[in-house]
C-alpha positions as a printed Julia matrix, in Angstrom:
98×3 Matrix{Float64}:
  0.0    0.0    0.0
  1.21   3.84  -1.04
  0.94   5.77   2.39
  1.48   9.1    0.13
 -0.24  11.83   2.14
 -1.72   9.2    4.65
  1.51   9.79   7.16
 -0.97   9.46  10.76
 -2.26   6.26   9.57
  1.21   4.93   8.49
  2.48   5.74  11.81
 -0.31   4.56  13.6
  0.01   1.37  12.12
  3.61   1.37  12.28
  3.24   1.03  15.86
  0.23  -1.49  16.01
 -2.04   1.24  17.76
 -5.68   1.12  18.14
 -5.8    4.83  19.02
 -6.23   6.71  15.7
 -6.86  10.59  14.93
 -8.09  12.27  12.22
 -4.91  13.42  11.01
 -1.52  14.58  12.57
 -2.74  17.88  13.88
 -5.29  16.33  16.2
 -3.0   13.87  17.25
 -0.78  16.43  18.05
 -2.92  18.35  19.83
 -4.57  15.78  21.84
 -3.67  14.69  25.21
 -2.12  11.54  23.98
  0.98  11.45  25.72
  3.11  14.76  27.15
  4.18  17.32  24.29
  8.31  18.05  23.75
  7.37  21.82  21.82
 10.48  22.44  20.14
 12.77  19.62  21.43
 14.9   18.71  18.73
 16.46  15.54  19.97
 13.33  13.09  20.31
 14.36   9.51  21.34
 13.86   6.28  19.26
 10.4    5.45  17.94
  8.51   8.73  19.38
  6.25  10.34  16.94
  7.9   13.8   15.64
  4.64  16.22  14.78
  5.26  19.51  12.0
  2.61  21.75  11.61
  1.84  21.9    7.5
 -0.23  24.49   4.64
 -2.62  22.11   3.98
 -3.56  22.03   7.6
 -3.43  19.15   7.91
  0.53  18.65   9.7
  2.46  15.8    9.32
  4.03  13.03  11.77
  6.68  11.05  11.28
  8.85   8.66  13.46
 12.02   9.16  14.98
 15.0    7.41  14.43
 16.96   8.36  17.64
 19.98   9.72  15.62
 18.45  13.52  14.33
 16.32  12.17  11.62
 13.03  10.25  11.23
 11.07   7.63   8.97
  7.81   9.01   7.37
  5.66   8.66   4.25
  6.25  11.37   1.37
  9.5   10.6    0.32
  9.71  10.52  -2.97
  5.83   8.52  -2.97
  6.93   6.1   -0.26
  8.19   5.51   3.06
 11.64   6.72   3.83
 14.28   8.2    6.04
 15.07  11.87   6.23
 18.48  12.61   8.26
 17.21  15.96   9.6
 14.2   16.93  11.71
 14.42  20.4    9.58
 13.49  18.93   6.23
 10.06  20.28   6.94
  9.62  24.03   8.59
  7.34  24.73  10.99
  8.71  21.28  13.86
  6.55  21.35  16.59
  8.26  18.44  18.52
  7.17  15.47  19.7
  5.64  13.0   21.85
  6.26   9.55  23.1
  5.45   6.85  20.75
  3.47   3.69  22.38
  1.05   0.92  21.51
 -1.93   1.44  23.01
């Protein structure tokens, strides 16, 4: 499956969670797990949240080493080495299962 534009439910399922959200935005704003505003060194696995123009925003995972694994790269899932690829980083939160 193409996960182009569809980067919440990627995550979601990347992590096997029943919790879903409308898109990354909500789940962002939500009070599913503590916010890191700003924090620029998320750990392993937590979700890392940018705030988009098509309103939208877009969440991707970290990969513990400055960079993260999302959808939209290049129409698919892929690394990007730097948390500034996108403007606009919010930060993150701790990923989970639930």
């Amino acid at each position: 499956m193409v996960y182009e534009d569809l980067c919440e439910r990627a995550i979601r399922l990347a992590w096997g969670r029943s919790t879903h959200y409308e898109d990354a935005l909500h789940h962002w704003n939500s009070d599913d797990g503590e916010q890191h505003p700003g924090d620029t060194h998320p750990p392993k696995g937590a979700f890392v949240f940018w705030k988009t123009t098509g309103g939208h925003g877009h969440v991707g995972l970290a990969d513990g080493e400055g960079g993260y694994w999302s959808t939209n790269v290049h129409g698919s899932i892929g690394r990007f080495t730097s948390l500034s690829f996108f403007s606009h980083y919010l930060g993150w939160k701790s990923g989970n299962s639930n």
